């Protein structure tokens, strides 16, 4: 193939998938072979997998983020701090909040948006665990409720009622942090712990649907001991200004609360849908090389992509684990495409396991097919978190941002 100009590779999003792709591409592709651009709306990357801690206030949000420029080769990669507004795949253009970019090869790794299933009031009144701004806002909101409670003559107990929608992995991990944070807040603001309610509403017949039942029981018992009330088999039907309306077996109930947190699932970034790619809930079923069907120059990875687990004929749940592995494969395949030489690699997820934290000191997980719980699982969870830092930013980043308080 004769090229008249250097191809432009553009990566959208500096999350797990995007950073993994860029840090591999900057090593693989020579400066004379292609231009490399990374676009992200912030100048920092945040660890999405730590946002439940920042949201509850058990970890400062600065600990959960680092500067993008600290992990990329700035002489090789052009970093553009801008918000992507839209993708014009036919003209191979990206519209940014300020300007435009052209591409020859595109990696879309823009993460997810909350899935609200069209439930009334959620967008207006519920908090989400979605990014640093949202985490900071939720942490401050909860603290404000505790700080305000004793200033009012007529006490509003709903200030101290926190509702978490969804007992999936995000909901359970957030509950674990919250259950540890509440006693601290009670001490700090002289609030009687008995007045506080943490209520988790889960529509499915069990918490953590699909996870090992023994581990689910361990997690639920652990959280109940710390004061969490579970309403299982109960669906949130509406969110209103001062609480939620739920239904179990067609019986409706209103729960008064000044803090409703929606943690009941995600869909791919809406930009992907708006760009006109065929999708399921914002996720594009990519081919085995991670390309969008009909668009061999567009690679879609992370939460915007959909990969089928052939063993059960269902999509893999979107995780950081998969996003990072896809970032590596996408980088290899783009190198093949740019050089027009070699064989592209088929993407095969290598699922090592799943570990859910239950606060800083406890966790449950399935690792290499074995069940783990308690401090051992918690230790593993921190090692997984540290490994993600290592893979993107090397040992220096682990020293700066890693988790080392093991027991
Ligand atoms: P992200 O890592 O979310 O990155 C997307 C990036 O795109 C962000 O930097 C964002 O700022 C940027 N962006 C978004 N929109 C725009 C725009 N319009 N313009 C410019 N930039 C934009 N998975 C696991 O494997 N293990 C876990 O333990 C785990 N724990 C989790 C805990 C929580 C609380 C949550 C919410 C999720 C957890 N996950 C976990 C899931 C995991 O975080 C996601 O699957 C993973 O982050 C997806 O990676 P990504 O690269 O697709 O998106
Ligand atoms: P999820 O889809 O895994 O769980 C959402 C939960 O909300 C489900 O249990 C569902 O039944 C429930 N739900 C849906 N609608 C409801 C309603 N109207 N009322 C009450 N409950 C309702 O979503 P998530 O927990 O946000 O996780 C998103 C992705 O991130 C998943 O792929 C997950 O595996 C991953 N994740 C992984 C970890 C980890 O590995 N430790 C942690 C967090 C998230």
Coordinates of C-alpha atoms and ligand atoms in Angstrom, one line a residue:
X1 CA 0.0 0.0 0.0
X2 CA 1.4 3.4 -0.9
X3 CA 0.5 6.2 1.5
X4 CA 0.5 9.8 0.5
X5 CA 0.6 11.0 4.1
X6 CA 1.1 9.7 7.6
X7 CA -2.1 8.1 9.0
X8 CA -3.7 9.6 12.0
X9 CA -4.6 7.4 14.9
X10 CA -7.1 9.0 17.3
X11 CA -8.0 7.4 20.7
X12 CA -11.2 8.8 22.4
X13 CA -11.2 8.5 26.2
X14 CA -8.4 8.1 28.7
X15 CA -10.0 5.4 30.9
X16 CA -8.8 1.8 31.3
X17 CA -9.3 0.9 27.6
X18 CA -8.1 4.1 26.1
X19 CA -4.9 4.5 28.2
X20 CA -4.0 0.9 27.8
X21 CA -4.3 1.3 24.0
X22 CA -2.3 4.5 23.9
X23 CA 0.5 3.4 26.2
X24 CA 0.9 0.3 24.0
X25 CA 0.6 2.2 20.7
X26 CA 3.2 4.8 21.7
X27 CA 5.7 1.9 22.0
X28 CA 4.6 0.0 18.9
X29 CA 4.2 2.6 16.3
X30 CA 7.2 4.7 15.1
X31 CA 7.0 8.4 14.9
X32 CA 7.4 8.2 11.1
X33 CA 4.6 5.6 10.8
X34 CA 1.6 7.5 12.2
X35 CA 0.4 10.4 14.3
X36 CA -1.1 9.5 17.6
X37 CA -3.7 11.6 19.4
X38 CA -5.5 11.0 22.7
X39 CA -8.7 12.9 23.5
X40 CA -10.1 13.1 27.0
X41 CA -12.5 15.5 28.6
X42 CA -10.3 16.0 31.7
X43 CA -6.5 16.3 32.0
X44 CA -6.7 13.4 34.5
X45 CA -7.6 9.7 34.3
X46 CA -9.7 8.4 37.2
X47 CA -10.0 4.9 38.4
X48 CA -13.6 4.2 37.7
X49 CA -13.2 1.1 39.8
X50 CA -12.5 3.2 42.9
X51 CA -15.3 5.7 42.6
X52 CA -17.5 4.0 45.2
X53 CA -14.8 4.8 47.8
X54 CA -14.5 8.5 46.7
X55 CA -18.4 8.7 46.6
X56 CA -18.7 7.4 50.2
X57 CA -15.9 9.5 51.4
X58 CA -13.6 6.7 52.5
X59 CA -10.9 7.6 50.0
X60 CA -10.0 11.1 48.8
X61 CA -10.9 11.6 45.2
X62 CA -7.3 12.8 44.4
X63 CA -6.1 9.4 45.4
X64 CA -8.4 7.9 42.7
X65 CA -7.0 10.0 39.8
X66 CA -3.7 10.9 38.1
X67 CA -2.6 13.2 35.3
X68 CA -2.8 11.7 31.8
X69 CA 0.5 13.5 30.9
X70 CA 2.3 11.5 33.6
X71 CA 1.7 8.1 31.9
X72 CA 1.9 8.9 28.2
X73 CA 5.0 9.7 26.1
X74 CA 4.3 13.4 25.5
X75 CA 6.9 13.6 22.8
X76 CA 5.0 10.9 20.9
X77 CA 1.3 11.4 21.8
X78 CA -0.6 14.6 21.2
X79 CA -3.0 14.9 24.2
X80 CA -6.1 17.0 23.5
X81 CA -8.1 17.9 26.6
X82 CA -11.6 18.3 25.1
X83 CA -15.0 16.8 25.3
X84 CA -16.1 14.7 22.3
X85 CA -19.4 15.9 21.1
X86 CA -20.0 13.5 18.1
X87 CA -18.4 11.1 15.8
X88 CA -19.0 11.4 12.0
X89 CA -17.9 8.0 10.8
X90 CA -18.7 8.6 7.2
X91 CA -16.4 11.7 7.0
X92 CA -14.0 10.2 9.5
X93 CA -14.2 13.3 11.7
X94 CA -14.6 13.9 15.5
X95 CA -16.5 16.9 16.6
X96 CA -15.1 18.3 19.8
X97 CA -16.6 21.0 22.1
X98 CA -13.8 23.2 20.6
X99 CA -12.8 22.2 17.1
X100 CA -12.6 19.0 15.0
X101 CA -10.2 16.1 14.4
X102 CA -9.8 13.8 11.4
X103 CA -8.8 10.2 11.8
X104 CA -7.7 7.3 9.7
X105 CA -7.9 4.8 12.6
X106 CA -10.2 5.4 15.6
X107 CA -10.3 3.8 19.0
X108 CA -13.6 4.6 20.8
X109 CA -13.2 4.0 24.6
X110 CA -15.6 6.5 26.1
X111 CA -16.9 4.3 28.9
X112 CA -20.5 4.2 30.0
X113 CA -23.5 6.1 31.1
X114 CA -26.0 5.1 33.8
X115 CA -28.8 2.8 32.5
X116 CA -32.0 4.3 34.0
X117 CA -34.4 2.2 32.0
X118 CA -36.6 5.3 31.5
X119 CA -37.5 5.3 35.2
X120 CA -39.2 8.6 36.0
X121 CA -37.3 11.0 38.2
X122 CA -33.9 9.2 38.3
X123 CA -32.1 11.7 36.0
X124 CA -33.5 14.6 38.1
X125 CA -33.2 13.4 41.6
X126 CA -30.8 10.4 42.0
X127 CA -27.0 10.5 42.4
X128 CA -24.7 8.3 40.3
X129 CA -21.3 6.8 40.9
X130 CA -20.0 7.9 37.5
X131 CA -17.0 10.1 37.6
X132 CA -14.9 12.3 39.9
X133 CA -17.4 15.2 39.9
X134 CA -20.3 13.0 40.7
X135 CA -18.3 11.2 43.4
X136 CA -17.3 14.5 45.1
X137 CA -20.9 15.8 44.9
X138 CA -22.3 12.6 46.5
X139 CA -19.7 12.6 49.3
X140 CA -20.4 16.3 50.1
X141 CA -24.2 15.8 49.9
X142 CA -24.1 12.9 52.4
X143 CA -21.9 14.8 54.8
X144 CA -24.2 17.9 54.5
X145 CA -27.2 15.8 55.6
X146 CA -25.4 14.7 58.7
X147 CA -24.1 18.3 59.4
X148 CA -27.6 19.7 59.0
X149 CA -29.6 17.2 60.9
X150 CA -28.9 18.6 64.4
X151 CA -29.3 22.2 63.3
X152 CA -33.1 21.8 62.7
X153 CA -35.6 22.1 65.4
X154 CA -37.9 19.7 63.7
X155 CA -35.7 16.8 62.9
X156 CA -36.1 15.4 59.3
X157 CA -35.1 11.7 59.7
X158 CA -35.1 11.3 55.9
X159 CA -31.9 13.3 55.9
X160 CA -30.3 10.2 57.4
X161 CA -31.9 7.7 55.1
X162 CA -29.7 6.7 52.2
X163 CA -31.2 4.5 49.4
X164 CA -29.0 2.6 47.1
X165 CA -30.8 1.3 43.9
X166 CA -29.3 -2.0 42.7
X167 CA -27.3 -4.7 44.6
X168 CA -25.0 -5.4 41.6
X169 CA -21.3 -5.1 42.1
X170 CA -21.4 -1.3 42.1
X171 CA -24.2 -1.1 44.7
X172 CA -22.6 -3.7 47.0
X173 CA -19.2 -2.1 46.9
X174 CA -20.7 1.3 47.6
X175 CA -22.7 -0.1 50.5
X176 CA -19.5 -1.6 52.0
X177 CA -17.8 1.8 52.0
X178 CA -21.0 3.6 53.3
X179 CA -21.4 1.1 56.1
X180 CA -17.8 2.0 57.3
X181 CA -18.3 5.8 56.7
X182 CA -21.6 6.2 58.6
X183 CA -20.1 5.5 62.1
X184 CA -17.5 8.2 61.4
X185 CA -20.1 10.7 60.3
X186 CA -22.2 9.9 63.4
X187 CA -19.2 10.6 65.6
X188 CA -18.3 13.8 63.8
X189 CA -21.8 15.3 63.8
X190 CA -23.2 13.8 67.1
X191 CA -25.8 11.9 65.3
X192 CA -27.4 8.8 66.9
X193 CA -26.4 5.8 64.7
X194 CA -29.8 4.3 65.3
X195 CA -31.4 7.1 63.4
X196 CA -29.5 6.3 60.2
X197 CA -30.9 4.0 57.6
X198 CA -29.1 2.5 54.6
X199 CA -31.6 0.8 52.4
X200 CA -30.6 -1.2 49.3
X201 CA -33.4 -2.0 46.8
X202 CA -32.7 -4.8 44.4
X203 CA -35.2 -6.0 41.8
X204 CA -33.8 -9.5 41.2
X205 CA -34.6 -12.3 43.7
X206 CA -31.0 -12.1 45.1
X207 CA -28.2 -9.6 45.6
X208 CA -25.3 -9.9 43.1
X209 CA -27.5 -11.9 40.6
X210 CA -25.5 -14.7 38.9
X211 CA -22.6 -14.6 41.5
X212 CA -21.8 -17.7 43.7
X213 CA -24.6 -18.0 46.3
X214 CA -22.2 -18.7 49.2
X215 CA -20.3 -15.5 48.4
X216 CA -23.6 -13.5 48.1
X217 CA -24.7 -14.8 51.5
X218 CA -21.4 -13.8 53.0
X219 CA -21.6 -10.3 51.5
X220 CA -25.3 -9.7 52.5
X221 CA -24.7 -11.0 56.1
X222 CA -21.6 -8.8 56.4
X223 CA -23.5 -5.7 55.2
X224 CA -26.6 -6.5 57.3
X225 CA -24.4 -6.8 60.4
X226 CA -23.2 -3.3 59.7
X227 CA -26.8 -1.9 59.5
X228 CA -27.7 -2.2 55.8
X229 CA -31.4 -3.1 55.1
X230 CA -31.9 -5.1 52.0
X231 CA -35.2 -5.0 50.0
X232 CA -34.7 -7.9 47.6
X233 CA -37.2 -8.7 44.8
X234 CA -38.2 -5.0 45.0
X235 CA -38.0 -2.7 42.0
X236 CA -37.5 1.1 42.1
X237 CA -40.4 2.4 40.0
X238 CA -40.0 6.1 40.4
X239 CA -37.7 8.6 42.1
X240 CA -39.2 11.8 43.5
X241 CA -37.7 14.8 45.1
X242 CA -37.9 13.3 48.6
X243 CA -37.5 9.6 48.1
X244 CA -38.5 6.7 45.9
X245 CA -41.5 4.6 45.0
X246 CA -40.9 0.9 45.0
X247 CA -42.9 -2.2 44.1
X248 CA -42.8 -5.8 45.4
X249 CA -45.4 -8.2 44.1
X250 CA -47.5 -5.3 42.8
X251 CA -47.6 -3.7 46.3
X252 CA -46.3 -0.1 46.1
X253 CA -44.4 1.6 48.9
X254 CA -42.9 5.0 49.3
X255 CA -39.5 5.4 51.0
X256 CA -38.6 8.9 52.2
X257 CA -35.0 9.7 51.6
X258 CA -33.0 12.8 50.8
X259 CA -30.2 10.7 49.2
X260 CA -31.0 8.2 46.4
X261 CA -28.1 6.6 44.7
X262 CA -28.7 4.9 41.4
X263 CA -26.2 2.0 40.9
X264 CA -28.4 -0.3 38.9
X265 CA -26.4 -0.8 35.7
X266 CA -24.7 0.9 32.8
X267 CA -25.1 1.4 29.0
X268 CA -22.5 2.4 26.5
X269 CA -21.7 6.1 26.1
X270 CA -24.6 7.8 24.1
X271 CA -22.1 9.2 21.6
X272 CA -21.7 5.7 20.1
X273 CA -25.5 5.4 19.6
X274 CA -25.7 8.9 18.2
X275 CA -23.0 8.2 15.7
X276 CA -25.3 5.6 14.1
X277 CA -23.4 2.4 14.9
X278 CA -25.7 -0.6 15.3
X279 CA -25.8 -1.1 19.1
X280 CA -27.5 -2.8 22.0
X281 CA -27.9 -0.3 24.9
X282 CA -25.1 1.8 23.5
X283 CA -22.7 -1.1 23.1
X284 CA -21.5 -2.2 19.7
X285 CA -21.1 -5.9 19.0
X286 CA -17.6 -5.7 17.6
X287 CA -15.9 -8.3 15.3
X288 CA -13.3 -10.6 16.6
X289 CA -10.6 -8.0 15.9
X290 CA -12.6 -5.4 17.9
X291 CA -13.8 -3.4 14.9
X292 CA -17.2 -2.0 14.4
X293 CA -19.1 -4.0 11.8
X294 CA -18.7 -2.4 8.4
X295 CA -16.0 0.0 9.7
X296 CA -12.6 -1.6 9.6
X297 CA -11.0 1.6 10.7
X298 CA -13.0 1.9 13.9
X299 CA -12.1 -0.1 17.0
X300 CA -14.5 0.0 19.9
X301 CA -13.4 -1.2 23.3
X302 CA -14.4 -1.2 27.0
X303 CA -17.9 -0.4 28.1
X304 CA -18.9 0.9 24.6
X305 CA -18.2 -2.6 23.1
X306 CA -20.1 -5.8 23.4
X307 CA -18.3 -9.2 23.2
X308 CA -20.3 -12.4 23.4
X309 CA -19.2 -15.2 25.8
X310 CA -19.7 -18.1 23.4
X311 CA -19.9 -20.6 26.3
X312 CA -23.2 -19.2 27.6
X313 CA -24.1 -17.2 24.5
X314 CA -24.5 -14.0 26.5
X315 CA -22.5 -10.7 26.5
X316 CA -19.5 -10.5 28.9
X317 CA -20.4 -7.9 31.6
X318 CA -18.5 -4.7 31.0
X319 CA -15.4 -4.6 33.2
X320 CA -12.1 -2.8 33.5
X321 CA -10.4 -6.2 33.2
X322 CA -11.9 -6.7 29.7
X323 CA -11.4 -3.0 28.7
X324 CA -7.6 -3.2 29.5
X325 CA -7.2 -6.5 27.6
X326 CA -9.1 -5.0 24.6
X327 CA -6.8 -1.9 24.7
X328 CA -3.8 -4.2 24.2
X329 CA -5.4 -6.1 21.3
X330 CA -6.7 -2.9 19.7
X331 CA -3.2 -1.4 19.8
X332 CA -1.7 -4.6 18.2
X333 CA -4.3 -4.7 15.5
X334 CA -3.9 -1.0 14.6
X335 CA -0.2 -1.5 14.2
X336 CA -1.0 -4.3 11.8
X337 CA -3.4 -2.1 9.9
X338 CA -1.0 0.9 9.7
X339 CA 1.8 -1.3 8.4
X340 CA -0.5 -3.4 6.3
X341 CA 1.6 -6.3 7.4
X342 CA 1.2 -9.2 9.7
X343 CA -2.0 -10.9 11.1
X344 CA -4.5 -9.2 13.4
X345 CA -5.1 -10.8 16.8
X346 CA -8.5 -12.1 17.7
X347 CA -9.7 -10.8 21.0
X348 CA -10.2 -13.6 23.6
X349 CA -11.0 -12.3 27.1
X350 CA -8.8 -14.0 29.8
X351 CA -11.1 -13.7 32.8
X352 CA -9.0 -14.2 35.9
X353 CA -11.9 -13.7 38.3
X354 CA -14.1 -11.2 40.1
X355 CA -13.6 -9.7 43.5
X356 CA -16.0 -7.3 45.1
X357 CA -14.9 -5.2 48.1
X358 CA -17.1 -4.9 51.2
X359 CA -15.3 -1.8 52.6
X360 CA -11.6 -1.5 53.1
X361 CA -11.2 -4.6 55.2
X362 CA -13.4 -7.3 53.6
X363 CA -14.3 -8.6 50.2
X364 CA -15.7 -11.6 48.4
X365 CA -14.5 -13.1 45.1
X366 CA -14.0 -15.9 42.7
X367 CA -10.3 -16.0 41.6
X368 CA -9.1 -18.6 39.1
X369 CA -12.2 -20.5 39.8
X370 CA -11.7 -20.5 43.7
X371 CA -13.9 -18.8 46.2
X372 CA -12.2 -16.2 48.5
X373 CA -13.6 -14.1 51.2
X374 CA -12.6 -11.9 54.2
X375 CA -9.1 -10.4 54.5
X376 CA -7.6 -12.7 51.9
X377 CA -10.1 -11.4 49.3
X378 CA -9.6 -7.9 50.4
X379 CA -5.8 -8.3 50.0
X380 CA -6.4 -9.7 46.5
X381 CA -8.7 -6.8 45.6
X382 CA -6.0 -4.3 46.5
X383 CA -3.4 -6.3 44.5
X384 CA -5.8 -6.2 41.5
X385 CA -6.2 -2.4 41.9
X386 CA -2.4 -2.0 42.1
X387 CA -1.9 -4.2 39.1
X388 CA -4.1 -1.9 37.0
X389 CA -1.8 1.0 38.0
X390 CA 1.3 -1.0 37.2
X391 CA 0.0 -1.9 33.7
X392 CA -0.6 1.7 32.7
X393 CA 2.0 3.7 34.6
X394 CA 4.6 1.3 35.8
X395 CA 6.0 0.9 39.4
X396 CA 6.3 4.7 39.9
X397 CA 2.5 5.0 39.6
X398 CA 1.9 2.1 42.0
X399 CA 4.2 3.8 44.6
X400 CA 2.3 7.1 44.2
X401 CA -1.3 5.9 44.0
X402 CA -1.3 2.2 45.1
X403 CA -3.2 0.6 48.0
X404 CA -0.9 -0.7 50.7
X405 CA -3.0 -0.8 53.9
X406 CA -3.7 -4.5 53.9
X407 CA -4.8 -5.5 57.4
Ligands
LIG1 P1 -13.7 4.3 31.6 O1 -12.6 3.7 32.4 O2 -14.9 4.7 32.4 O3 -13.1 5.6 30.8 C1 -13.9 6.4 30.0 C2 -13.1 7.7 29.8 O4 -13.7 8.5 28.7 C3 -13.0 8.6 31.0 O5 -11.7 9.1 31.2 C4 -14.0 9.7 30.7 O6 -13.6 11.0 31.3 C5 -13.8 9.8 29.1 N1 -14.9 10.4 28.5 C6 -16.2 10.0 28.6 N2 -17.0 10.8 27.8 C7 -16.2 11.6 27.1 C8 -16.4 12.6 26.2 N3 -17.6 12.9 25.7 N4 -15.3 13.3 25.7 C9 -14.1 13.1 26.2 N5 -13.8 12.1 27.1 C10 -14.9 11.4 27.6 N6 -14.5 -3.5 36.6 C11 -13.6 -4.5 37.0 O7 -13.0 -5.2 36.1 N7 -13.2 -4.6 38.3 C12 -13.7 -3.9 39.3 O8 -13.4 -4.1 40.5 C13 -14.7 -2.8 39.0 N8 -15.1 -2.1 39.9 C14 -16.0 -1.0 39.6 C15 -16.5 -0.2 40.6 C16 -17.3 0.8 40.3 C17 -17.8 1.8 41.4 C18 -17.7 1.0 38.9 C19 -18.7 2.2 38.6 C20 -17.3 0.2 37.9 C21 -16.4 -0.8 38.2 N9 -15.9 -1.7 37.2 C22 -15.0 -2.7 37.6 C23 -16.3 -1.5 35.8 C24 -15.2 -0.7 35.1 O9 -14.9 0.5 35.9 C25 -15.5 -0.3 33.7 O10 -15.9 -1.5 33.0 C26 -14.3 0.3 33.0 O11 -14.0 1.5 33.7 C27 -14.5 0.5 31.5 O12 -13.4 1.1 31.0 P2 -13.5 2.1 29.8 O13 -12.2 2.4 29.3 O14 -14.5 1.6 28.8 O15 -14.2 3.4 30.4
LIG2 P1 -25.2 -4.5 37.1 O1 -26.0 -4.5 35.9 O2 -24.1 -5.5 37.4 O3 -26.1 -4.6 38.4 C1 -27.3 -3.7 38.5 C2 -28.3 -4.3 39.5 O4 -29.4 -3.4 39.6 C3 -28.8 -5.7 39.1 O5 -28.7 -6.5 40.2 C4 -30.3 -5.4 38.8 O6 -31.1 -6.5 39.1 C5 -30.6 -4.2 39.6 N1 -31.7 -3.4 39.1 C6 -31.9 -3.0 37.8 N2 -33.1 -2.3 37.8 C7 -33.5 -2.1 39.0 C8 -34.6 -1.4 39.6 N3 -35.5 -0.7 38.9 N4 -34.8 -1.4 41.0 C9 -33.9 -2.1 41.7 N5 -32.8 -2.8 41.2 C10 -32.6 -2.8 39.9 O7 -24.6 -3.0 37.2 P2 -23.4 -2.4 38.1 O8 -23.4 -3.0 39.5 O9 -23.6 -0.9 37.9 O10 -22.1 -2.8 37.4 C11 -21.8 -2.4 36.1 C12 -20.7 -3.2 35.5 O11 -19.5 -2.9 36.2 C13 -20.9 -4.7 35.5 O12 -20.4 -5.3 34.4 C14 -20.1 -5.1 36.7 O13 -19.6 -6.5 36.6 C15 -18.9 -4.1 36.7 N6 -18.4 -3.9 38.1 C16 -17.5 -4.8 38.5 C17 -17.1 -4.7 39.8 C18 -16.1 -5.7 40.4 O14 -15.6 -6.5 39.6 N7 -15.7 -5.7 41.6 C19 -17.5 -3.7 40.6 C20 -18.5 -2.8 40.1 C21 -18.9 -2.9 38.8

